[in-house]
Structure formats: structure tokens, C-alpha cells
Amino acid sequence: MTYFKKPAGRASDGRLIIDFLAQALGLPFLSPYLQSIGSDYKHGANYATMASTVLMPNTSLFVTGISPFSLAIQLNQMKQFKTKVEEKVEQGIKLPSSDIFGNSLYTFYIGQNDFTFNLAVIGVGGVQEYLPQVVSQIVATIKELYNLGGRTFMVLNLAPVGCYPAFLVEFPHDSSNIDDFGCLISYNNAVLNYNNMLKETLKQTRESLSDASVIYVDTHSVLLELFQHPTSHGLQYGTKACCGYGGGDYNFDPKVSCGNTKEINGSIMPATTCNDPYNYVSWDGIHSTEAANKLITFAILNGSFSDPPFIFQEHCDLQPIG
């Protein structure tokens, strides 16, 4: 509704972080690897899918909604893509030159579904037991891409899921587990533990791959600030979803999620959308609005939330993202 004005394969009202990054670098939006019609891969490819995980899922999309395209599958797709590029003989195909892989920026924004998928069933303690495997898999993927020629990797950390309207509604909790900003303390603390583990492991990876740039990006801090102080950044609502059902503090009901209509007690109940998504941090109770994504992207570009600092303007001729 905000940017594309039509269904665009994105869980938001408009552009995502990856869209804004492409615009800032003066590139067209990345085509999804799975998009068979109308794709142009000369400037990059997007292997991400909604609801994907780092670890291989042991369940079905039709049972839980978890994507079958885990990080290992996405890596295999990338390998196949590289092979196809190197085999390219036909001119005019919308593929990059074969030397692109050493000059590309590889971005990772994945792991949230590993954290939240079983959270309601096994609790924070159960989830934390396998989070080291998640970090190890991300690092193993970076090293494999390094062996394929990649040299610049940017890993975004985990968001403060304890502030998500969906989890504030779905996960049982008492008032002692809610902080002054209305977020779940135990879940956000667990996220911080994961992020610290990820940061330290990426530091070790950076030391072992001395000719590579391995950048940890603390988007968690940016998003947490938006949830806690939305009005300080031109927004109005932190822990309330723009698109959902139920109104109230969170406007979220798992039975009637954004984009869906359900019959409840004999009545047809559609999820509805607010008229002002530019005032919200949360689009659908989980994913961010375009307004929040733009603010997060500005923080990424200025480099102050990166370890080590990575100021895009020192490396690229940045364009306005509007």
C-alpha cells in the first residue's frame, strides 16, 4: 500500500531493508532467486524466503508454516547460481559477469524463526540450547562462501522479539516479565545472549579470514529504540500492529493474521489495515513497516551500529533512498 501499490512478495506495507540498501547503492531491487519470470540478476540475487530458518527444519510448511528453504538450501542455490553464471555462453542473458562473486556484498538476516518457532512449546531455556548450532551454521556458510570467492559479509543480528505484538499476545507471561516499555524481559534477554554469541563468533571468524570483511550489524539496538521511543523518531506506535485484528494495545489475533479473513462465531472477520503505517514500527505483529525499515537502513549505512565500523559512504557513492 505504501510503495509498490500491489502485492510484492514482501511482509510489509512497502520496502524492506534489502530494498533500501539496493536503492542506496544505486541498484535496482534484487530479484528473488525463485522468481521464474521477469528476473534480472546482473546486480545480485535474493535467496531469502519468508519464514526460513538457519537450521534444517524437521517439519513441513503445511504443518507449521516454516519455509523449506533453510540457509543450507539457500547456499546450494547460490552455488548453482555461480555455476550457471560461469557456464554462461549466450550473450544478453540477465546474469552478472563471472568475476562478480569476489566483489559482492553478502548479507545475512536470518535466525529469528529458529529462535521463535518452538518458543511457546519449549520455552526460552529450550531454545537457548540449540542457538549455538544456529551461530555455527551461519559461520560455516560464511566460510563456504569465502571458499567460493566471497570477501565481504554483513550479518544482521536478531531483533528484540519480546517487543513484537504477536508474541506479547501469544506467549503466556505475567506482569513481572514486562519491562517499562511493554516488552517481554526474558525473551529479549535471551535474544541479547544470542546476539553476544553471534558477535563474538563473527569476531573469531574475522580473525581467521584475515583478507575478508566480516561485519556484525546491531540492528537489534536500532529496532529496540524504535519500539521503546517511537515518538522520538517520527512514529507513534511501538508494540501495536498496523495490519491485524482485534484492536486494543496490540491489534493482533493469531486466528486472523494480516491478509486473512476468518469466520469467528458465525461472523466473517477480516484483518484490517491502518491508514497510517508510517506511524507504526510493526506492520503485522512480527515484520516491520517500511517506515521502520528505512530508519534501520539509515543506521546500517552510517556504520555506527557495525562491528567493525563499516561506513558505506567511504566505500560507495550513496544515492538518496526517499
PDB file of C-alpha atoms in Angstrom:
ATOM      1  CA  MET A   1       0.000   0.000   0.000  1.00  0.00           C
ATOM      2  CA  THR A   2       2.855   2.406   0.705  1.00  0.00           C
ATOM      3  CA  TYR A   3       5.293   1.865  -2.155  1.00  0.00           C
ATOM      4  CA  PHE A   4       4.510  -0.893  -4.639  1.00  0.00           C
ATOM      5  CA  LYS A   5       0.721  -0.385  -4.585  1.00  0.00           C
ATOM      6  CA  LYS A   6       0.213  -4.086  -5.325  1.00  0.00           C
ATOM      7  CA  PRO A   7       1.217  -7.477  -3.856  1.00  0.00           C
ATOM      8  CA  ALA A   8       5.017  -7.501  -3.948  1.00  0.00           C
ATOM      9  CA  GLY A   9       6.146 -10.666  -2.161  1.00  0.00           C
ATOM     10  CA  ARG A  10       7.053  -8.756   0.991  1.00  0.00           C
ATOM     11  CA  ALA A  11       5.615  -8.979   4.508  1.00  0.00           C
ATOM     12  CA  SER A  12       5.368  -5.211   4.869  1.00  0.00           C
ATOM     13  CA  ASP A  13       3.462  -2.212   3.561  1.00  0.00           C
ATOM     14  CA  GLY A  14       6.412  -1.329   1.326  1.00  0.00           C
ATOM     15  CA  ARG A  15      10.152  -1.710   1.056  1.00  0.00           C
ATOM     16  CA  LEU A  16      12.380  -3.955   3.165  1.00  0.00           C
ATOM     17  CA  ILE A  17      15.904  -3.273   4.418  1.00  0.00           C
ATOM     18  CA  ILE A  18      17.383  -5.091   1.409  1.00  0.00           C
ATOM     19  CA  ASP A  19      15.327  -2.863  -0.922  1.00  0.00           C
ATOM     20  CA  PHE A  20      16.578   0.313   0.723  1.00  0.00           C
ATOM     21  CA  LEU A  21      20.178  -0.950   0.632  1.00  0.00           C
ATOM     22  CA  ALA A  22      19.859  -1.616  -3.104  1.00  0.00           C
ATOM     23  CA  GLN A  23      18.447   1.864  -3.689  1.00  0.00           C
ATOM     24  CA  ALA A  24      21.194   3.473  -1.617  1.00  0.00           C
ATOM     25  CA  LEU A  25      23.790   1.688  -3.747  1.00  0.00           C
ATOM     26  CA  GLY A  26      22.085   2.862  -6.937  1.00  0.00           C
ATOM     27  CA  LEU A  27      20.914  -0.637  -7.881  1.00  0.00           C
ATOM     28  CA  PRO A  28      17.502  -1.980  -8.901  1.00  0.00           C
ATOM     29  CA  PHE A  29      15.697  -4.131  -6.356  1.00  0.00           C
ATOM     30  CA  LEU A  30      17.143  -7.643  -6.150  1.00  0.00           C
ATOM     31  CA  SER A  31      15.197 -10.323  -7.982  1.00  0.00           C
ATOM     32  CA  PRO A  32      14.273 -13.355  -5.882  1.00  0.00           C
ATOM     33  CA  TYR A  33      16.147 -16.467  -6.947  1.00  0.00           C
ATOM     34  CA  LEU A  34      12.842 -18.358  -7.040  1.00  0.00           C
ATOM     35  CA  GLN A  35      11.134 -15.844  -9.335  1.00  0.00           C
ATOM     36  CA  SER A  36      10.984 -17.512 -12.723  1.00  0.00           C
ATOM     37  CA  ILE A  37       9.521 -14.615 -14.729  1.00  0.00           C
ATOM     38  CA  GLY A  38      10.905 -11.117 -15.053  1.00  0.00           C
ATOM     39  CA  SER A  39      14.088 -11.566 -13.023  1.00  0.00           C
ATOM     40  CA  ASP A  40      17.336  -9.709 -13.670  1.00  0.00           C
ATOM     41  CA  TYR A  41      20.381 -10.963 -11.773  1.00  0.00           C
ATOM     42  CA  LYS A  42      23.041  -8.664 -13.249  1.00  0.00           C
ATOM     43  CA  HIS A  43      23.352  -6.796  -9.960  1.00  0.00           C
ATOM     44  CA  GLY A  44      22.679  -9.602  -7.467  1.00  0.00           C
ATOM     45  CA  ALA A  45      20.163 -12.169  -6.273  1.00  0.00           C
ATOM     46  CA  ASN A  46      17.989 -12.652  -3.201  1.00  0.00           C
ATOM     47  CA  TYR A  47      17.779 -16.210  -1.849  1.00  0.00           C
ATOM     48  CA  ALA A  48      15.681 -15.315   1.189  1.00  0.00           C
ATOM     49  CA  THR A  49      12.149 -16.538   1.763  1.00  0.00           C
ATOM     50  CA  MET A  50       9.696 -15.622   4.475  1.00  0.00           C
ATOM     51  CA  ALA A  51       9.701 -17.982   7.490  1.00  0.00           C
ATOM     52  CA  SER A  52      13.059 -19.550   6.612  1.00  0.00           C
ATOM     53  CA  THR A  53      15.450 -20.879   9.234  1.00  0.00           C
ATOM     54  CA  VAL A  54      19.195 -21.292   9.657  1.00  0.00           C
ATOM     55  CA  LEU A  55      18.875 -24.913  10.742  1.00  0.00           C
ATOM     56  CA  MET A  56      17.217 -27.507   8.518  1.00  0.00           C
ATOM     57  CA  PRO A  57      13.541 -27.731   9.555  1.00  0.00           C
ATOM     58  CA  ASN A  58      12.257 -31.090  10.765  1.00  0.00           C
ATOM     59  CA  THR A  59       8.675 -30.209   9.923  1.00  0.00           C
ATOM     60  CA  SER A  60       6.552 -29.333   6.909  1.00  0.00           C
ATOM     61  CA  LEU A  61       5.493 -25.970   5.556  1.00  0.00           C
ATOM     62  CA  PHE A  62       1.910 -27.255   5.568  1.00  0.00           C
ATOM     63  CA  VAL A  63       2.061 -28.167   9.253  1.00  0.00           C
ATOM     64  CA  THR A  64       3.843 -25.198  10.811  1.00  0.00           C
ATOM     65  CA  GLY A  65       4.336 -22.582   8.102  1.00  0.00           C
ATOM     66  CA  ILE A  66       8.138 -22.842   8.318  1.00  0.00           C
ATOM     67  CA  SER A  67       9.824 -22.418   4.933  1.00  0.00           C
ATOM     68  CA  PRO A  68      11.608 -25.453   3.436  1.00  0.00           C
ATOM     69  CA  PHE A  69      14.329 -23.092   2.171  1.00  0.00           C
ATOM     70  CA  SER A  70      16.715 -23.124   5.114  1.00  0.00           C
ATOM     71  CA  LEU A  71      20.146 -21.473   4.976  1.00  0.00           C
ATOM     72  CA  ALA A  72      21.796 -24.652   3.662  1.00  0.00           C
ATOM     73  CA  ILE A  73      19.314 -24.779   0.780  1.00  0.00           C
ATOM     74  CA  GLN A  74      19.888 -21.093   0.049  1.00  0.00           C
ATOM     75  CA  LEU A  75      23.636 -21.740  -0.036  1.00  0.00           C
ATOM     76  CA  ASN A  76      23.116 -24.576  -2.524  1.00  0.00           C
ATOM     77  CA  GLN A  77      21.025 -22.240  -4.653  1.00  0.00           C
ATOM     78  CA  MET A  78      23.872 -19.725  -4.561  1.00  0.00           C
ATOM     79  CA  LYS A  79      26.330 -22.421  -5.664  1.00  0.00           C
ATOM     80  CA  GLN A  80      24.071 -23.388  -8.535  1.00  0.00           C
ATOM     81  CA  PHE A  81      23.731 -19.733  -9.492  1.00  0.00           C
ATOM     82  CA  LYS A  82      27.523 -19.330  -9.546  1.00  0.00           C
ATOM     83  CA  THR A  83      27.874 -22.424 -11.720  1.00  0.00           C
ATOM     84  CA  LYS A  84      25.285 -21.127 -14.178  1.00  0.00           C
ATOM     85  CA  VAL A  85      26.993 -17.747 -14.352  1.00  0.00           C
ATOM     86  CA  GLU A  86      30.347 -19.363 -15.056  1.00  0.00           C
ATOM     87  CA  GLU A  87      28.790 -21.609 -17.722  1.00  0.00           C
ATOM     88  CA  LYS A  88      27.079 -18.704 -19.438  1.00  0.00           C
ATOM     89  CA  VAL A  89      27.875 -18.643 -23.134  1.00  0.00           C
ATOM     90  CA  GLU A  90      24.799 -16.935 -24.525  1.00  0.00           C
ATOM     91  CA  GLN A  91      25.004 -13.162 -24.737  1.00  0.00           C
ATOM     92  CA  GLY A  92      22.197 -10.992 -23.431  1.00  0.00           C
ATOM     93  CA  ILE A  93      21.244 -13.259 -20.541  1.00  0.00           C
ATOM     94  CA  LYS A  94      20.397 -11.237 -17.457  1.00  0.00           C
ATOM     95  CA  LEU A  95      23.281 -12.572 -15.401  1.00  0.00           C
ATOM     96  CA  PRO A  96      26.351 -10.837 -13.931  1.00  0.00           C
ATOM     97  CA  SER A  97      29.920 -11.299 -15.105  1.00  0.00           C
ATOM     98  CA  SER A  98      31.719 -14.294 -13.619  1.00  0.00           C
ATOM     99  CA  ASP A  99      34.116 -12.111 -11.569  1.00  0.00           C
ATOM    100  CA  ILE A 100      31.245 -10.634  -9.560  1.00  0.00           C
ATOM    101  CA  PHE A 101      31.407 -13.104  -6.672  1.00  0.00           C
ATOM    102  CA  GLY A 102      34.610 -11.710  -5.189  1.00  0.00           C
ATOM    103  CA  ASN A 103      33.281  -8.163  -5.404  1.00  0.00           C
ATOM    104  CA  SER A 104      29.840  -8.731  -3.929  1.00  0.00           C
ATOM    105  CA  LEU A 105      28.310  -7.878  -0.573  1.00  0.00           C
ATOM    106  CA  TYR A 106      26.793 -10.986   1.028  1.00  0.00           C
ATOM    107  CA  THR A 107      24.062 -10.089   3.531  1.00  0.00           C
ATOM    108  CA  PHE A 108      22.526 -12.358   6.165  1.00  0.00           C
ATOM    109  CA  TYR A 109      19.319 -11.526   8.010  1.00  0.00           C
ATOM    110  CA  ILE A 110      18.164 -14.892   9.312  1.00  0.00           C
ATOM    111  CA  GLY A 111      17.776 -16.753  12.606  1.00  0.00           C
ATOM    112  CA  GLN A 112      14.620 -15.239  14.038  1.00  0.00           C
ATOM    113  CA  ASN A 113      12.475 -18.225  13.082  1.00  0.00           C
ATOM    114  CA  ASP A 114      14.969 -20.614  14.676  1.00  0.00           C
ATOM    115  CA  PHE A 115      14.518 -18.612  17.865  1.00  0.00           C
ATOM    116  CA  THR A 116      10.725 -18.233  17.835  1.00  0.00           C
ATOM    117  CA  PHE A 117       9.456 -21.408  16.131  1.00  0.00           C
ATOM    118  CA  ASN A 118       9.400 -23.599  19.267  1.00  0.00           C
ATOM    119  CA  LEU A 119       9.489 -20.836  21.842  1.00  0.00           C
ATOM    120  CA  ALA A 120       5.928 -21.314  23.065  1.00  0.00           C
ATOM    121  CA  VAL A 121       6.460 -25.090  23.439  1.00  0.00           C
ATOM    122  CA  ILE A 122       9.957 -25.470  24.891  1.00  0.00           C
ATOM    123  CA  GLY A 123      10.446 -22.027  26.421  1.00  0.00           C
ATOM    124  CA  VAL A 124      13.461 -19.752  26.454  1.00  0.00           C
ATOM    125  CA  GLY A 125      15.692 -22.354  28.125  1.00  0.00           C
ATOM    126  CA  GLY A 126      14.936 -24.969  25.500  1.00  0.00           C
ATOM    127  CA  VAL A 127      15.566 -22.577  22.634  1.00  0.00           C
ATOM    128  CA  GLN A 128      18.887 -21.412  24.050  1.00  0.00           C
ATOM    129  CA  GLU A 129      20.208 -24.977  23.977  1.00  0.00           C
ATOM    130  CA  TYR A 130      20.379 -25.062  20.180  1.00  0.00           C
ATOM    131  CA  LEU A 131      21.215 -21.413  19.452  1.00  0.00           C
ATOM    132  CA  PRO A 132      24.970 -22.229  19.325  1.00  0.00           C
ATOM    133  CA  GLN A 133      24.141 -24.515  16.377  1.00  0.00           C
ATOM    134  CA  VAL A 134      22.453 -21.564  14.651  1.00  0.00           C
ATOM    135  CA  VAL A 135      25.548 -19.394  15.059  1.00  0.00           C
ATOM    136  CA  SER A 136      27.824 -22.248  13.911  1.00  0.00           C
ATOM    137  CA  GLN A 137      25.747 -22.751  10.769  1.00  0.00           C
ATOM    138  CA  ILE A 138      25.898 -19.061   9.877  1.00  0.00           C
ATOM    139  CA  VAL A 139      29.681 -19.049  10.301  1.00  0.00           C
ATOM    140  CA  ALA A 140      30.054 -22.278   8.309  1.00  0.00           C
ATOM    141  CA  THR A 141      28.061 -20.670   5.493  1.00  0.00           C
ATOM    142  CA  ILE A 142      30.301 -17.604   5.526  1.00  0.00           C
ATOM    143  CA  LYS A 143      33.376 -19.801   5.299  1.00  0.00           C
ATOM    144  CA  GLU A 144      31.909 -21.768   2.418  1.00  0.00           C
ATOM    145  CA  LEU A 145      31.084 -18.557   0.563  1.00  0.00           C
ATOM    146  CA  TYR A 146      34.632 -17.387   1.296  1.00  0.00           C
ATOM    147  CA  ASN A 147      35.933 -20.524  -0.385  1.00  0.00           C
ATOM    148  CA  LEU A 148      33.757 -19.656  -3.379  1.00  0.00           C
ATOM    149  CA  GLY A 149      35.439 -16.248  -3.601  1.00  0.00           C
ATOM    150  CA  GLY A 150      33.287 -14.075  -1.331  1.00  0.00           C
ATOM    151  CA  ARG A 151      35.143 -11.475   0.721  1.00  0.00           C
ATOM    152  CA  THR A 152      32.568  -9.075   2.201  1.00  0.00           C
ATOM    153  CA  PHE A 153      29.900 -10.385   4.571  1.00  0.00           C
ATOM    154  CA  MET A 154      27.348  -8.413   6.564  1.00  0.00           C
ATOM    155  CA  VAL A 155      25.371 -10.223   9.277  1.00  0.00           C
ATOM    156  CA  LEU A 156      22.392  -8.505  10.901  1.00  0.00           C
ATOM    157  CA  ASN A 157      21.672  -9.675  14.423  1.00  0.00           C
ATOM    158  CA  LEU A 158      18.398 -10.813  15.976  1.00  0.00           C
ATOM    159  CA  ALA A 159      15.582  -8.337  16.634  1.00  0.00           C
ATOM    160  CA  PRO A 160      14.038  -7.740  20.092  1.00  0.00           C
ATOM    161  CA  VAL A 161      11.246 -10.285  19.613  1.00  0.00           C
ATOM    162  CA  GLY A 162       9.987  -9.599  23.133  1.00  0.00           C
ATOM    163  CA  CYS A 163       8.553  -6.334  21.768  1.00  0.00           C
ATOM    164  CA  TYR A 164       6.655  -7.983  18.911  1.00  0.00           C
ATOM    165  CA  PRO A 165       2.876  -7.569  19.260  1.00  0.00           C
ATOM    166  CA  ALA A 166       2.394 -11.179  18.091  1.00  0.00           C
ATOM    167  CA  PHE A 167       4.441 -12.624  20.932  1.00  0.00           C
ATOM    168  CA  LEU A 168       3.020 -10.265  23.530  1.00  0.00           C
ATOM    169  CA  VAL A 169      -0.363 -11.757  22.627  1.00  0.00           C
ATOM    170  CA  GLU A 170       0.609 -15.399  22.038  1.00  0.00           C
ATOM    171  CA  PHE A 171       3.198 -16.156  24.725  1.00  0.00           C
ATOM    172  CA  PRO A 172       1.959 -16.558  28.303  1.00  0.00           C
ATOM    173  CA  HIS A 173       3.566 -14.132  30.744  1.00  0.00           C
ATOM    174  CA  ASP A 174       2.901 -12.206  33.915  1.00  0.00           C
ATOM    175  CA  SER A 175       3.430  -8.546  34.699  1.00  0.00           C
ATOM    176  CA  SER A 176       6.830  -9.202  36.299  1.00  0.00           C
ATOM    177  CA  ASN A 177       8.116 -10.250  32.853  1.00  0.00           C
ATOM    178  CA  ILE A 178       7.143  -6.949  31.212  1.00  0.00           C
ATOM    179  CA  ASP A 179       9.564  -4.017  31.199  1.00  0.00           C
ATOM    180  CA  ASP A 180       8.741  -0.307  31.372  1.00  0.00           C
ATOM    181  CA  PHE A 181       8.228  -0.217  27.613  1.00  0.00           C
ATOM    182  CA  GLY A 182       5.782  -3.116  27.481  1.00  0.00           C
ATOM    183  CA  CYS A 183       8.254  -5.715  26.162  1.00  0.00           C
ATOM    184  CA  LEU A 184       8.902  -9.272  27.398  1.00  0.00           C
ATOM    185  CA  ILE A 185      12.058  -9.205  29.514  1.00  0.00           C
ATOM    186  CA  SER A 186      13.007 -12.914  29.397  1.00  0.00           C
ATOM    187  CA  TYR A 187      12.695 -13.167  25.604  1.00  0.00           C
ATOM    188  CA  ASN A 188      14.673 -10.003  24.972  1.00  0.00           C
ATOM    189  CA  ASN A 189      17.384 -11.142  27.392  1.00  0.00           C
ATOM    190  CA  ALA A 190      17.645 -14.445  25.519  1.00  0.00           C
ATOM    191  CA  VAL A 191      17.984 -12.529  22.254  1.00  0.00           C
ATOM    192  CA  LEU A 192      20.806 -10.461  23.772  1.00  0.00           C
ATOM    193  CA  ASN A 193      22.616 -13.664  24.775  1.00  0.00           C
ATOM    194  CA  TYR A 194      22.314 -14.965  21.220  1.00  0.00           C
ATOM    195  CA  ASN A 195      23.494 -11.664  19.736  1.00  0.00           C
ATOM    196  CA  ASN A 196      26.541 -11.584  22.023  1.00  0.00           C
ATOM    197  CA  MET A 197      27.391 -15.133  20.985  1.00  0.00           C
ATOM    198  CA  LEU A 198      26.987 -14.218  17.317  1.00  0.00           C
ATOM    199  CA  LYS A 199      29.153 -11.100  17.690  1.00  0.00           C
ATOM    200  CA  GLU A 200      31.964 -12.974  19.435  1.00  0.00           C
ATOM    201  CA  THR A 201      31.909 -15.849  16.948  1.00  0.00           C
ATOM    202  CA  LEU A 202      31.995 -13.453  13.992  1.00  0.00           C
ATOM    203  CA  LYS A 203      34.976 -11.715  15.607  1.00  0.00           C
ATOM    204  CA  GLN A 204      36.793 -15.058  15.706  1.00  0.00           C
ATOM    205  CA  THR A 205      35.779 -15.712  12.108  1.00  0.00           C
ATOM    206  CA  ARG A 206      37.130 -12.305  11.092  1.00  0.00           C
ATOM    207  CA  GLU A 207      40.475 -13.160  12.649  1.00  0.00           C
ATOM    208  CA  SER A 208      40.669 -16.482  10.787  1.00  0.00           C
ATOM    209  CA  LEU A 209      39.710 -14.913   7.425  1.00  0.00           C
ATOM    210  CA  SER A 210      42.205 -12.064   7.512  1.00  0.00           C
ATOM    211  CA  ASP A 211      41.586 -10.877   3.929  1.00  0.00           C
ATOM    212  CA  ALA A 212      37.788 -10.747   4.345  1.00  0.00           C
ATOM    213  CA  SER A 213      35.433  -8.190   5.854  1.00  0.00           C
ATOM    214  CA  VAL A 214      33.054  -9.910   8.285  1.00  0.00           C
ATOM    215  CA  ILE A 215      30.692  -7.244   9.615  1.00  0.00           C
ATOM    216  CA  TYR A 216      28.299  -7.676  12.537  1.00  0.00           C
ATOM    217  CA  VAL A 217      25.395  -5.203  12.411  1.00  0.00           C
ATOM    218  CA  ASP A 218      23.489  -4.393  15.584  1.00  0.00           C
ATOM    219  CA  THR A 219      20.068  -3.727  14.058  1.00  0.00           C
ATOM    220  CA  HIS A 220      18.658  -5.041  17.362  1.00  0.00           C
ATOM    221  CA  SER A 221      19.592  -1.801  19.123  1.00  0.00           C
ATOM    222  CA  VAL A 222      18.014   0.299  16.385  1.00  0.00           C
ATOM    223  CA  LEU A 223      14.733  -1.612  16.421  1.00  0.00           C
ATOM    224  CA  LEU A 224      14.638  -1.714  20.222  1.00  0.00           C
ATOM    225  CA  GLU A 225      14.979   2.066  20.280  1.00  0.00           C
ATOM    226  CA  LEU A 226      12.060   2.367  17.851  1.00  0.00           C
ATOM    227  CA  PHE A 227       9.874   0.086  19.971  1.00  0.00           C
ATOM    228  CA  GLN A 228      10.782   1.928  23.166  1.00  0.00           C
ATOM    229  CA  HIS A 229      10.684   5.523  21.906  1.00  0.00           C
ATOM    230  CA  PRO A 230       8.664   5.614  18.669  1.00  0.00           C
ATOM    231  CA  THR A 231       7.682   9.280  19.007  1.00  0.00           C
ATOM    232  CA  SER A 232      11.353  10.300  19.199  1.00  0.00           C
ATOM    233  CA  HIS A 233      11.756   9.048  15.629  1.00  0.00           C
ATOM    234  CA  GLY A 234       8.638  10.396  13.974  1.00  0.00           C
ATOM    235  CA  LEU A 235       6.462   7.357  14.731  1.00  0.00           C
ATOM    236  CA  GLN A 236       3.555   6.890  17.148  1.00  0.00           C
ATOM    237  CA  TYR A 237       3.052   3.183  17.876  1.00  0.00           C
ATOM    238  CA  GLY A 238       5.705   0.751  19.093  1.00  0.00           C
ATOM    239  CA  THR A 239       4.125  -2.520  20.193  1.00  0.00           C
ATOM    240  CA  LYS A 240       0.922  -2.263  18.157  1.00  0.00           C
ATOM    241  CA  ALA A 241       0.470  -3.807  14.707  1.00  0.00           C
ATOM    242  CA  CYS A 242      -0.814  -1.743  11.786  1.00  0.00           C
ATOM    243  CA  CYS A 243      -2.303  -4.729   9.952  1.00  0.00           C
ATOM    244  CA  GLY A 244      -4.224  -7.196  12.104  1.00  0.00           C
ATOM    245  CA  TYR A 245      -7.395  -7.897  14.003  1.00  0.00           C
ATOM    246  CA  GLY A 246      -8.677  -7.139  17.472  1.00  0.00           C
ATOM    247  CA  GLY A 247      -7.669  -3.539  18.066  1.00  0.00           C
ATOM    248  CA  GLY A 248      -6.590  -2.768  21.609  1.00  0.00           C
ATOM    249  CA  ASP A 249      -2.974  -2.402  22.662  1.00  0.00           C
ATOM    250  CA  TYR A 250      -1.587  -4.867  20.119  1.00  0.00           C
ATOM    251  CA  ASN A 251      -4.142  -5.254  17.264  1.00  0.00           C
ATOM    252  CA  PHE A 252      -3.064  -8.857  16.809  1.00  0.00           C
ATOM    253  CA  ASP A 253      -5.011 -12.109  16.800  1.00  0.00           C
ATOM    254  CA  PRO A 254      -3.269 -15.325  15.659  1.00  0.00           C
ATOM    255  CA  LYS A 255      -6.580 -16.604  14.283  1.00  0.00           C
ATOM    256  CA  VAL A 256      -6.939 -13.627  11.919  1.00  0.00           C
ATOM    257  CA  SER A 257      -3.477 -12.604  10.799  1.00  0.00           C
ATOM    258  CA  CYS A 258      -2.732  -9.787   8.362  1.00  0.00           C
ATOM    259  CA  GLY A 259      -4.133 -10.523   4.905  1.00  0.00           C
ATOM    260  CA  ASN A 260      -6.565 -13.175   6.114  1.00  0.00           C
ATOM    261  CA  THR A 261     -10.272 -13.457   6.798  1.00  0.00           C
ATOM    262  CA  LYS A 262     -11.751 -15.994   9.217  1.00  0.00           C
ATOM    263  CA  GLU A 263     -15.197 -16.970  10.383  1.00  0.00           C
ATOM    264  CA  ILE A 264     -15.468 -16.482  14.137  1.00  0.00           C
ATOM    265  CA  ASN A 265     -18.703 -17.346  15.981  1.00  0.00           C
ATOM    266  CA  GLY A 266     -20.608 -17.314  12.718  1.00  0.00           C
ATOM    267  CA  SER A 267     -19.316 -13.920  11.609  1.00  0.00           C
ATOM    268  CA  ILE A 268     -16.775 -13.173   8.867  1.00  0.00           C
ATOM    269  CA  MET A 269     -13.875 -11.312  10.427  1.00  0.00           C
ATOM    270  CA  PRO A 270     -11.220  -9.767   8.145  1.00  0.00           C
ATOM    271  CA  ALA A 271      -7.897  -8.454   9.317  1.00  0.00           C
ATOM    272  CA  THR A 272      -7.776  -4.751   8.557  1.00  0.00           C
ATOM    273  CA  THR A 273      -5.015  -2.286   7.835  1.00  0.00           C
ATOM    274  CA  CYS A 274      -4.405   1.054   9.479  1.00  0.00           C
ATOM    275  CA  ASN A 275      -4.479   4.150   7.289  1.00  0.00           C
ATOM    276  CA  ASP A 276      -1.141   5.437   8.569  1.00  0.00           C
ATOM    277  CA  PRO A 277       1.524   2.691   8.501  1.00  0.00           C
ATOM    278  CA  TYR A 278       4.146   5.458   8.551  1.00  0.00           C
ATOM    279  CA  ASN A 279       3.275   5.895  12.237  1.00  0.00           C
ATOM    280  CA  TYR A 280       3.939   2.245  13.176  1.00  0.00           C
ATOM    281  CA  VAL A 281       7.037   0.162  13.902  1.00  0.00           C
ATOM    282  CA  SER A 282       5.221  -3.159  13.448  1.00  0.00           C
ATOM    283  CA  TRP A 283       3.406  -3.979  10.236  1.00  0.00           C
ATOM    284  CA  ASP A 284       1.710  -7.289  11.071  1.00  0.00           C
ATOM    285  CA  GLY A 285       2.787  -8.086  14.618  1.00  0.00           C
ATOM    286  CA  ILE A 286       6.118  -9.594  13.530  1.00  0.00           C
ATOM    287  CA  HIS A 287       7.537  -7.803  10.490  1.00  0.00           C
ATOM    288  CA  SER A 288       8.433  -4.115  10.334  1.00  0.00           C
ATOM    289  CA  THR A 289       6.786  -1.330   8.395  1.00  0.00           C
ATOM    290  CA  GLU A 290       8.539   0.463   5.559  1.00  0.00           C
ATOM    291  CA  ALA A 291       8.996   3.452   7.891  1.00  0.00           C
ATOM    292  CA  ALA A 292      10.875   1.316  10.431  1.00  0.00           C
ATOM    293  CA  ASN A 293      12.867  -0.454   7.713  1.00  0.00           C
ATOM    294  CA  LYS A 294      14.020   2.905   6.337  1.00  0.00           C
ATOM    295  CA  LEU A 295      15.236   4.064   9.763  1.00  0.00           C
ATOM    296  CA  ILE A 296      17.075   0.762  10.273  1.00  0.00           C
ATOM    297  CA  THR A 297      18.714   1.145   6.855  1.00  0.00           C
ATOM    298  CA  PHE A 298      19.939   4.658   7.671  1.00  0.00           C
ATOM    299  CA  ALA A 299      21.594   3.207  10.779  1.00  0.00           C
ATOM    300  CA  ILE A 300      23.241   0.444   8.731  1.00  0.00           C
ATOM    301  CA  LEU A 301      24.542   2.914   6.144  1.00  0.00           C
ATOM    302  CA  ASN A 302      26.159   5.277   8.653  1.00  0.00           C
ATOM    303  CA  GLY A 303      28.169   2.377  10.077  1.00  0.00           C
ATOM    304  CA  SER A 304      27.824   3.312  13.743  1.00  0.00           C
ATOM    305  CA  PHE A 305      25.992   0.089  14.578  1.00  0.00           C
ATOM    306  CA  SER A 306      28.538  -2.132  12.829  1.00  0.00           C
ATOM    307  CA  ASP A 307      31.442  -4.084  14.288  1.00  0.00           C
ATOM    308  CA  PRO A 308      33.932  -3.235  12.953  1.00  0.00           C
ATOM    309  CA  PRO A 309      32.548   0.150  11.831  1.00  0.00           C
ATOM    310  CA  PHE A 310      31.597  -0.047   8.148  1.00  0.00           C
ATOM    311  CA  ILE A 311      30.657   3.356   6.781  1.00  0.00           C
ATOM    312  CA  PHE A 312      29.100   2.797   3.375  1.00  0.00           C
ATOM    313  CA  GLN A 313      29.836   6.339   2.213  1.00  0.00           C
ATOM    314  CA  GLU A 314      33.570   5.649   2.440  1.00  0.00           C
ATOM    315  CA  HIS A 315      33.210   2.746   0.013  1.00  0.00           C
ATOM    316  CA  CYS A 316      30.237   3.669  -2.182  1.00  0.00           C
ATOM    317  CA  ASP A 317      28.622   6.599  -3.931  1.00  0.00           C
ATOM    318  CA  LEU A 318      25.347   6.528  -1.991  1.00  0.00           C
ATOM    319  CA  GLN A 319      22.063   7.585  -3.511  1.00  0.00           C
ATOM    320  CA  PRO A 320      19.053   9.039  -1.634  1.00  0.00           C
ATOM    321  CA  ILE A 321      16.557   6.348  -0.650  1.00  0.00           C
ATOM    322  CA  GLY A 322      13.467   8.563  -0.440  1.00  0.00           C
TER     323      GLY A 322
END
